[in-house]
C-alpha cells in the first residue's frame, strides 16, 4: 500500500507580485498516480504555452483533509479558453 496521496495546487502570480491559488489537482480524484502525473503535465504545458506566471505546490494530503474548494484543472482550463488569455 502506498504511503502518501498527493495534491497539487497552482498559484498564479499577479502583476503586483502576489500569488494566489487558482486550481487544484487532487490524486484522490484520479484513477491512478499516473493519471495525476498526466493531468499535471497537461496543465503545466498549457500554462507554459500561455506564459502564465506562477508555480505548483505539490504536497501529501493530510489524513482526514477535506477536498479543496478550488476549481479543478478542467474547470480552470475552460476559463482560460473562454478568456483567450495568452
PDB file of N, CA and C in Angstrom:
ATOM      1  N   UNK A   1       0.833  -1.184   0.000  1.00  0.00           N
ATOM      2  CA  UNK A   1       0.000   0.000   0.000  1.00  0.00           C
ATOM      3  C   UNK A   1       0.883   1.254   0.000  1.00  0.00           C
ATOM      4  N   UNK A   2       0.453   2.251  -0.757  1.00  0.00           N
ATOM      5  CA  UNK A   2       1.226   3.493  -0.844  1.00  0.00           C
ATOM      6  C   UNK A   2       1.099   4.300   0.436  1.00  0.00           C
ATOM      7  N   UNK A   3       2.131   5.003   0.740  1.00  0.00           N
ATOM      8  CA  UNK A   3       2.172   5.780   1.974  1.00  0.00           C
ATOM      9  C   UNK A   3       1.495   7.150   1.813  1.00  0.00           C
ATOM     10  N   UNK A   4       1.685   7.832   0.683  1.00  0.00           N
ATOM     11  CA  UNK A   4       1.159   9.175   0.507  1.00  0.00           C
ATOM     12  C   UNK A   4       0.255   9.276  -0.713  1.00  0.00           C
ATOM     13  N   UNK A   5      -0.704  10.171  -0.626  1.00  0.00           N
ATOM     14  CA  UNK A   5      -1.520  10.599  -1.754  1.00  0.00           C
ATOM     15  C   UNK A   5      -1.228  12.090  -1.901  1.00  0.00           C
ATOM     16  N   UNK A   6      -1.134  12.563  -3.137  1.00  0.00           N
ATOM     17  CA  UNK A   6      -0.649  13.915  -3.391  1.00  0.00           C
ATOM     18  C   UNK A   6      -1.741  14.866  -3.854  1.00  0.00           C
ATOM     19  N   UNK A   7      -1.482  16.137  -3.620  1.00  0.00           N
ATOM     20  CA  UNK A   7      -2.324  17.207  -4.112  1.00  0.00           C
ATOM     21  C   UNK A   7      -1.395  18.264  -4.704  1.00  0.00           C
ATOM     22  N   UNK A   8      -1.768  18.827  -5.854  1.00  0.00           N
ATOM     23  CA  UNK A   8      -1.001  19.911  -6.469  1.00  0.00           C
ATOM     24  C   UNK A   8      -1.906  21.119  -6.624  1.00  0.00           C
ATOM     25  N   UNK A   9      -1.449  22.246  -6.122  1.00  0.00           N
ATOM     26  CA  UNK A   9      -2.190  23.497  -6.230  1.00  0.00           C
ATOM     27  C   UNK A   9      -1.348  24.458  -7.059  1.00  0.00           C
ATOM     28  N   UNK A  10      -1.974  25.060  -8.085  1.00  0.00           N
ATOM     29  CA  UNK A  10      -1.255  26.043  -8.883  1.00  0.00           C
ATOM     30  C   UNK A  10      -1.553  27.428  -8.338  1.00  0.00           C
ATOM     31  N   UNK A  11      -0.467  28.161  -8.027  1.00  0.00           N
ATOM     32  CA  UNK A  11      -0.563  29.529  -7.525  1.00  0.00           C
ATOM     33  C   UNK A  11      -0.125  30.469  -8.648  1.00  0.00           C
ATOM     34  N   UNK A  12      -1.055  31.316  -9.078  1.00  0.00           N
ATOM     35  CA  UNK A  12      -0.757  32.280 -10.136  1.00  0.00           C
ATOM     36  C   UNK A  12      -0.172  33.542  -9.504  1.00  0.00           C
ATOM     37  N   UNK A  13       0.757  34.175 -10.215  1.00  0.00           N
ATOM     38  CA  UNK A  13       1.398  35.388  -9.708  1.00  0.00           C
ATOM     39  C   UNK A  13       0.785  36.595 -10.408  1.00  0.00           C
ATOM     40  N   UNK A  14       0.350  37.566  -9.614  1.00  0.00           N
ATOM     41  CA  UNK A  14      -0.244  38.781 -10.168  1.00  0.00           C
ATOM     42  C   UNK A  14       0.849  39.734 -10.633  1.00  0.00           C
ATOM     43  N   UNK A  15       0.452  40.770 -11.361  1.00  0.00           N
ATOM     44  CA  UNK A  15       1.421  41.768 -11.826  1.00  0.00           C
ATOM     45  C   UNK A  15       2.034  42.521 -10.654  1.00  0.00           C
ATOM     46  N   UNK A  16       1.348  42.512  -9.494  1.00  0.00           N
ATOM     47  CA  UNK A  16       1.879  43.156  -8.293  1.00  0.00           C
ATOM     48  C   UNK A  16       2.833  42.250  -7.527  1.00  0.00           C
ATOM     49  N   UNK A  17       2.999  41.012  -7.993  1.00  0.00           N
ATOM     50  CA  UNK A  17       3.913  40.081  -7.351  1.00  0.00           C
ATOM     51  C   UNK A  17       3.278  39.203  -6.289  1.00  0.00           C
ATOM     52  N   UNK A  18       1.965  39.329  -6.095  1.00  0.00           N
ATOM     53  CA  UNK A  18       1.264  38.489  -5.128  1.00  0.00           C
ATOM     54  C   UNK A  18       0.889  37.167  -5.783  1.00  0.00           C
ATOM     55  N   UNK A  19       0.873  36.102  -4.999  1.00  0.00           N
ATOM     56  CA  UNK A  19       0.436  34.810  -5.529  1.00  0.00           C
ATOM     57  C   UNK A  19      -0.888  34.417  -4.891  1.00  0.00           C
ATOM     58  N   UNK A  20      -1.697  33.721  -5.676  1.00  0.00           N
ATOM     59  CA  UNK A  20      -2.990  33.262  -5.186  1.00  0.00           C
ATOM     60  C   UNK A  20      -3.321  31.930  -5.852  1.00  0.00           C
ATOM     61  N   UNK A  21      -3.935  31.012  -5.105  1.00  0.00           N
ATOM     62  CA  UNK A  21      -4.257  29.700  -5.670  1.00  0.00           C
ATOM     63  C   UNK A  21      -5.412  29.809  -6.662  1.00  0.00           C
ATOM     64  N   UNK A  22      -5.280  29.091  -7.794  1.00  0.00           N
ATOM     65  CA  UNK A  22      -6.334  29.179  -8.812  1.00  0.00           C
ATOM     66  C   UNK A  22      -6.962  27.837  -9.178  1.00  0.00           C
ATOM     67  N   UNK A  23      -6.215  26.738  -9.036  1.00  0.00           N
ATOM     68  CA  UNK A  23      -6.820  25.433  -9.274  1.00  0.00           C
ATOM     69  C   UNK A  23      -6.039  24.353  -8.552  1.00  0.00           C
ATOM     70  N   UNK A  24      -6.682  23.195  -8.435  1.00  0.00           N
ATOM     71  CA  UNK A  24      -6.087  22.077  -7.722  1.00  0.00           C
ATOM     72  C   UNK A  24      -6.199  20.809  -8.566  1.00  0.00           C
ATOM     73  N   UNK A  25      -5.220  19.936  -8.398  1.00  0.00           N
ATOM     74  CA  UNK A  25      -5.263  18.583  -8.942  1.00  0.00           C
ATOM     75  C   UNK A  25      -5.075  17.660  -7.743  1.00  0.00           C
ATOM     76  N   UNK A  26      -6.083  16.857  -7.467  1.00  0.00           N
ATOM     77  CA  UNK A  26      -6.110  16.027  -6.262  1.00  0.00           C
ATOM     78  C   UNK A  26      -6.041  14.556  -6.677  1.00  0.00           C
ATOM     79  N   UNK A  27      -4.989  13.887  -6.248  1.00  0.00           N
ATOM     80  CA  UNK A  27      -4.798  12.483  -6.630  1.00  0.00           C
ATOM     81  C   UNK A  27      -5.963  11.603  -6.180  1.00  0.00           C
ATOM     82  N   UNK A  28      -6.654  11.999  -5.118  1.00  0.00           N
ATOM     83  CA  UNK A  28      -7.799  11.217  -4.641  1.00  0.00           C
ATOM     84  C   UNK A  28      -8.916  11.163  -5.678  1.00  0.00           C
ATOM     85  N   UNK A  29      -8.909  12.101  -6.620  1.00  0.00           N
ATOM     86  CA  UNK A  29      -9.929  12.148  -7.669  1.00  0.00           C
ATOM     87  C   UNK A  29      -9.458  11.497  -8.962  1.00  0.00           C
ATOM     88  N   UNK A  30      -8.260  10.956  -8.961  1.00  0.00           N
ATOM     89  CA  UNK A  30      -7.680  10.313 -10.142  1.00  0.00           C
ATOM     90  C   UNK A  30      -7.777   8.800 -10.007  1.00  0.00           C
ATOM     91  N   UNK A  31      -7.766   8.126 -11.137  1.00  0.00           N
ATOM     92  CA  UNK A  31      -7.851   6.668 -11.107  1.00  0.00           C
ATOM     93  C   UNK A  31      -6.514   6.015 -10.757  1.00  0.00           C
ATOM     94  N   UNK A  32      -5.416   6.795 -10.884  1.00  0.00           N
ATOM     95  CA  UNK A  32      -4.092   6.254 -10.583  1.00  0.00           C
ATOM     96  C   UNK A  32      -3.098   7.408 -10.429  1.00  0.00           C
ATOM     97  N   UNK A  33      -1.939   7.133  -9.819  1.00  0.00           N
ATOM     98  CA  UNK A  33      -0.892   8.158  -9.763  1.00  0.00           C
ATOM     99  C   UNK A  33      -0.457   8.599 -11.166  1.00  0.00           C
ATOM    100  N   UNK A  34      -0.472   7.674 -12.108  1.00  0.00           N
ATOM    101  CA  UNK A  34      -0.092   8.010 -13.480  1.00  0.00           C
ATOM    102  C   UNK A  34      -1.064   9.019 -14.085  1.00  0.00           C
ATOM    103  N   UNK A  35      -2.345   8.870 -13.782  1.00  0.00           N
ATOM    104  CA  UNK A  35      -3.320   9.831 -14.298  1.00  0.00           C
ATOM    105  C   UNK A  35      -3.052  11.219 -13.724  1.00  0.00           C
ATOM    106  N   UNK A  36      -2.726  11.286 -12.442  1.00  0.00           N
ATOM    107  CA  UNK A  36      -2.418  12.590 -11.849  1.00  0.00           C
ATOM    108  C   UNK A  36      -1.220  13.214 -12.547  1.00  0.00           C
ATOM    109  N   UNK A  37      -0.185  12.433 -12.793  1.00  0.00           N
ATOM    110  CA  UNK A  37       1.003  12.952 -13.478  1.00  0.00           C
ATOM    111  C   UNK A  37       0.647  13.485 -14.860  1.00  0.00           C
ATOM    112  N   UNK A  38      -0.230  12.787 -15.578  1.00  0.00           N
ATOM    113  CA  UNK A  38      -0.660  13.228 -16.911  1.00  0.00           C
ATOM    114  C   UNK A  38      -1.399  14.565 -16.825  1.00  0.00           C
ATOM    115  N   UNK A  39      -2.273  14.709 -15.833  1.00  0.00           N
ATOM    116  CA  UNK A  39      -3.029  15.948 -15.671  1.00  0.00           C
ATOM    117  C   UNK A  39      -2.095  17.101 -15.318  1.00  0.00           C
ATOM    118  N   UNK A  40      -1.148  16.865 -14.419  1.00  0.00           N
ATOM    119  CA  UNK A  40      -0.185  17.902 -14.045  1.00  0.00           C
ATOM    120  C   UNK A  40       0.628  18.310 -15.267  1.00  0.00           C
ATOM    121  N   UNK A  41       1.062  17.340 -16.064  1.00  0.00           N
ATOM    122  CA  UNK A  41       1.844  17.652 -17.265  1.00  0.00           C
ATOM    123  C   UNK A  41       1.021  18.464 -18.252  1.00  0.00           C
ATOM    124  N   UNK A  42      -0.223  18.073 -18.463  1.00  0.00           N
ATOM    125  CA  UNK A  42      -1.101  18.826 -19.373  1.00  0.00           C
ATOM    126  C   UNK A  42      -1.266  20.266 -18.882  1.00  0.00           C
ATOM    127  N   UNK A  43      -1.523  20.428 -17.591  1.00  0.00           N
ATOM    128  CA  UNK A  43      -1.710  21.763 -17.023  1.00  0.00           C
ATOM    129  C   UNK A  43      -0.432  22.591 -17.174  1.00  0.00           C
ATOM    130  N   UNK A  44       0.701  22.005 -16.845  1.00  0.00           N
ATOM    131  CA  UNK A  44       1.967  22.718 -16.947  1.00  0.00           C
ATOM    132  C   UNK A  44       2.259  23.132 -18.387  1.00  0.00           C
ATOM    133  N   UNK A  45       2.023  22.227 -19.334  1.00  0.00           N
ATOM    134  CA  UNK A  45       2.233  22.545 -20.748  1.00  0.00           C
ATOM    135  C   UNK A  45       1.364  23.725 -21.177  1.00  0.00           C
ATOM    136  N   UNK A  46       0.098  23.716 -20.775  1.00  0.00           N
ATOM    137  CA  UNK A  46      -0.829  24.790 -21.155  1.00  0.00           C
ATOM    138  C   UNK A  46      -0.433  26.116 -20.499  1.00  0.00           C
ATOM    139  N   UNK A  47      -0.051  26.074 -19.243  1.00  0.00           N
ATOM    140  CA  UNK A  47       0.365  27.277 -18.521  1.00  0.00           C
ATOM    141  C   UNK A  47       1.615  27.872 -19.166  1.00  0.00           C
ATOM    142  N   UNK A  48       2.558  27.023 -19.515  1.00  0.00           N
ATOM    143  CA  UNK A  48       3.782  27.497 -20.166  1.00  0.00           C
ATOM    144  C   UNK A  48       3.458  28.078 -21.543  1.00  0.00           C
ATOM    145  N   UNK A  49       2.583  27.404 -22.290  1.00  0.00           N
ATOM    146  CA  UNK A  49       2.188  27.878 -23.623  1.00  0.00           C
ATOM    147  C   UNK A  49       1.570  29.271 -23.547  1.00  0.00           C
ATOM    148  N   UNK A  50       0.793  29.517 -22.497  1.00  0.00           N
ATOM    149  CA  UNK A  50       0.107  30.808 -22.330  1.00  0.00           C
ATOM    150  C   UNK A  50       0.945  31.832 -21.552  1.00  0.00           C
ATOM    151  N   UNK A  51       2.148  31.450 -21.176  1.00  0.00           N
ATOM    152  CA  UNK A  51       3.065  32.342 -20.447  1.00  0.00           C
ATOM    153  C   UNK A  51       2.444  32.866 -19.148  1.00  0.00           C
ATOM    154  N   UNK A  52       1.778  31.990 -18.429  1.00  0.00           N
ATOM    155  CA  UNK A  52       1.186  32.350 -17.144  1.00  0.00           C
ATOM    156  C   UNK A  52       2.246  32.175 -16.068  1.00  0.00           C
ATOM    157  N   UNK A  53       2.451  33.210 -15.295  1.00  0.00           N
ATOM    158  CA  UNK A  53       3.474  33.175 -14.255  1.00  0.00           C
ATOM    159  C   UNK A  53       2.861  32.618 -12.974  1.00  0.00           C
ATOM    160  N   UNK A  54       3.531  31.632 -12.415  1.00  0.00           N
ATOM    161  CA  UNK A  54       3.058  31.026 -11.177  1.00  0.00           C
ATOM    162  C   UNK A  54       3.888  29.800 -10.848  1.00  0.00           C
ATOM    163  N   UNK A  55       3.393  29.025  -9.891  1.00  0.00           N
ATOM    164  CA  UNK A  55       4.124  27.818  -9.504  1.00  0.00           C
ATOM    165  C   UNK A  55       3.173  26.789  -8.904  1.00  0.00           C
ATOM    166  N   UNK A  56       3.571  25.531  -9.031  1.00  0.00           N
ATOM    167  CA  UNK A  56       2.832  24.434  -8.420  1.00  0.00           C
ATOM    168  C   UNK A  56       3.373  24.180  -7.020  1.00  0.00           C
ATOM    169  N   UNK A  57       2.479  23.959  -6.093  1.00  0.00           N
ATOM    170  CA  UNK A  57       2.815  23.466  -4.757  1.00  0.00           C
ATOM    171  C   UNK A  57       2.281  22.031  -4.715  1.00  0.00           C
ATOM    172  N   UNK A  58       3.160  21.068  -4.595  1.00  0.00           N
ATOM    173  CA  UNK A  58       2.747  19.667  -4.521  1.00  0.00           C
ATOM    174  C   UNK A  58       3.136  19.135  -3.156  1.00  0.00           C
ATOM    175  N   UNK A  59       2.159  18.554  -2.493  1.00  0.00           N
ATOM    176  CA  UNK A  59       2.400  18.062  -1.136  1.00  0.00           C
ATOM    177  C   UNK A  59       1.504  16.866  -0.869  1.00  0.00           C
ATOM    178  N   UNK A  60       1.857  16.083   0.166  1.00  0.00           N
ATOM    179  CA  UNK A  60       0.983  14.969   0.530  1.00  0.00           C
ATOM    180  C   UNK A  60      -0.315  15.498   1.141  1.00  0.00           C
ATOM    181  N   UNK A  61      -1.375  14.753   0.942  1.00  0.00           N
ATOM    182  CA  UNK A  61      -2.660  15.075   1.557  1.00  0.00           C
ATOM    183  C   UNK A  61      -2.606  14.618   3.008  1.00  0.00           C
ATOM    184  N   UNK A  62      -3.001  15.490   3.897  1.00  0.00           N
ATOM    185  CA  UNK A  62      -3.028  15.129   5.313  1.00  0.00           C
ATOM    186  C   UNK A  62      -4.208  14.205   5.590  1.00  0.00           C
ATOM    187  N   UNK A  63      -4.055  13.307   6.526  1.00  0.00           N
ATOM    188  CA  UNK A  63      -5.126  12.384   6.880  1.00  0.00           C
ATOM    189  C   UNK A  63      -6.359  13.178   7.303  1.00  0.00           C
ATOM    190  N   UNK A  64      -7.499  12.841   6.729  1.00  0.00           N
ATOM    191  CA  UNK A  64      -8.759  13.494   7.047  1.00  0.00           C
ATOM    192  C   UNK A  64      -8.946  14.848   6.374  1.00  0.00           C
ATOM    193  N   UNK A  65      -7.984  15.267   5.533  1.00  0.00           N
ATOM    194  CA  UNK A  65      -8.085  16.561   4.867  1.00  0.00           C
ATOM    195  C   UNK A  65      -9.261  16.553   3.886  1.00  0.00           C
ATOM    196  N   UNK A  66     -10.160  17.523   4.006  1.00  0.00           N
ATOM    197  CA  UNK A  66     -11.284  17.564   3.081  1.00  0.00           C
ATOM    198  C   UNK A  66     -10.834  18.003   1.691  1.00  0.00           C
ATOM    199  N   UNK A  67     -11.616  17.714   0.673  1.00  0.00           N
ATOM    200  CA  UNK A  67     -11.265  18.169  -0.676  1.00  0.00           C
ATOM    201  C   UNK A  67     -11.205  19.699  -0.739  1.00  0.00           C
ATOM    202  N   UNK A  68     -10.361  20.194  -1.584  1.00  0.00           N
ATOM    203  CA  UNK A  68     -10.230  21.633  -1.779  1.00  0.00           C
ATOM    204  C   UNK A  68     -11.484  22.192  -2.452  1.00  0.00           C
ATOM    205  N   UNK A  69     -11.784  23.437  -2.154  1.00  0.00           N
ATOM    206  CA  UNK A  69     -12.898  24.119  -2.814  1.00  0.00           C
ATOM    207  C   UNK A  69     -12.446  24.832  -4.083  1.00  0.00           C
ATOM    208  N   UNK A  70     -11.151  24.779  -4.389  1.00  0.00           N
ATOM    209  CA  UNK A  70     -10.640  25.389  -5.613  1.00  0.00           C
ATOM    210  C   UNK A  70     -11.171  24.653  -6.841  1.00  0.00           C
ATOM    211  N   UNK A  71     -11.264  25.352  -7.974  1.00  0.00           N
ATOM    212  CA  UNK A  71     -11.641  24.662  -9.212  1.00  0.00           C
ATOM    213  C   UNK A  71     -10.618  23.581  -9.548  1.00  0.00           C
ATOM    214  N   UNK A  72     -11.060  22.572 -10.259  1.00  0.00           N
ATOM    215  CA  UNK A  72     -10.164  21.536 -10.771  1.00  0.00           C
ATOM    216  C   UNK A  72      -9.583  22.017 -12.095  1.00  0.00           C
ATOM    217  N   UNK A  73      -8.526  21.375 -12.571  1.00  0.00           N
ATOM    218  CA  UNK A  73      -7.859  21.788 -13.801  1.00  0.00           C
ATOM    219  C   UNK A  73      -8.830  21.943 -14.967  1.00  0.00           C
ATOM    220  N   UNK A  74      -9.723  20.983 -15.253  1.00  0.00           N
ATOM    221  CA  UNK A  74     -10.608  21.168 -16.414  1.00  0.00           C
ATOM    222  C   UNK A  74     -11.473  22.435 -16.317  1.00  0.00           C
ATOM    223  N   UNK A  75     -11.934  22.756 -15.123  1.00  0.00           N
ATOM    224  CA  UNK A  75     -12.732  23.973 -14.932  1.00  0.00           C
ATOM    225  C   UNK A  75     -11.889  25.223 -15.199  1.00  0.00           C
ATOM    226  N   UNK A  76     -10.696  25.259 -14.634  1.00  0.00           N
ATOM    227  CA  UNK A  76      -9.823  26.410 -14.819  1.00  0.00           C
ATOM    228  C   UNK A  76      -9.414  26.544 -16.285  1.00  0.00           C
ATOM    229  N   UNK A  77      -9.134  25.426 -16.931  1.00  0.00           N
ATOM    230  CA  UNK A  77      -8.749  25.449 -18.345  1.00  0.00           C
ATOM    231  C   UNK A  77      -9.857  26.069 -19.184  1.00  0.00           C
ATOM    232  N   UNK A  78     -11.117  25.764 -18.878  1.00  0.00           N
ATOM    233  CA  UNK A  78     -12.238  26.359 -19.619  1.00  0.00           C
ATOM    234  C   UNK A  78     -12.247  27.879 -19.465  1.00  0.00           C
ATOM    235  N   UNK A  79     -11.889  28.381 -18.287  1.00  0.00           N
ATOM    236  CA  UNK A  79     -11.863  29.838 -18.107  1.00  0.00           C
ATOM    237  C   UNK A  79     -10.762  30.467 -18.965  1.00  0.00           C
ATOM    238  N   UNK A  80      -9.648  29.764 -19.110  1.00  0.00           N
ATOM    239  CA  UNK A  80      -8.576  30.266 -19.964  1.00  0.00           C
ATOM    240  C   UNK A  80      -9.015  30.298 -21.428  1.00  0.00           C
ATOM    241  N   UNK A  81      -9.660  29.236 -21.855  1.00  0.00           N
ATOM    242  CA  UNK A  81     -10.128  29.140 -23.233  1.00  0.00           C
ATOM    243  C   UNK A  81     -11.174  30.208 -23.517  1.00  0.00           C
ATOM    244  N   UNK A  82     -12.041  30.468 -22.538  1.00  0.00           N
ATOM    245  CA  UNK A  82     -13.083  31.478 -22.708  1.00  0.00           C
ATOM    246  C   UNK A  82     -12.550  32.899 -22.725  1.00  0.00           C
ATOM    247  N   UNK A  83     -11.436  33.117 -22.029  1.00  0.00           N
ATOM    248  CA  UNK A  83     -10.881  34.469 -21.951  1.00  0.00           C
ATOM    249  C   UNK A  83      -9.925  34.773 -23.098  1.00  0.00           C
ATOM    250  N   UNK A  84      -9.458  33.732 -23.762  1.00  0.00           N
ATOM    251  CA  UNK A  84      -8.462  33.921 -24.818  1.00  0.00           C
ATOM    252  C   UNK A  84      -7.110  34.344 -24.262  1.00  0.00           C
ATOM    253  N   UNK A  85      -6.892  34.111 -22.973  1.00  0.00           N
ATOM    254  CA  UNK A  85      -5.641  34.532 -22.320  1.00  0.00           C
ATOM    255  C   UNK A  85      -4.439  33.874 -22.974  1.00  0.00           C
ATOM    256  N   UNK A  86      -3.451  34.656 -23.215  1.00  0.00           N
ATOM    257  CA  UNK A  86      -2.181  34.148 -23.777  1.00  0.00           C
ATOM    258  C   UNK A  86      -1.056  34.467 -22.849  1.00  0.00           C
TER     259      UNK A  86
END
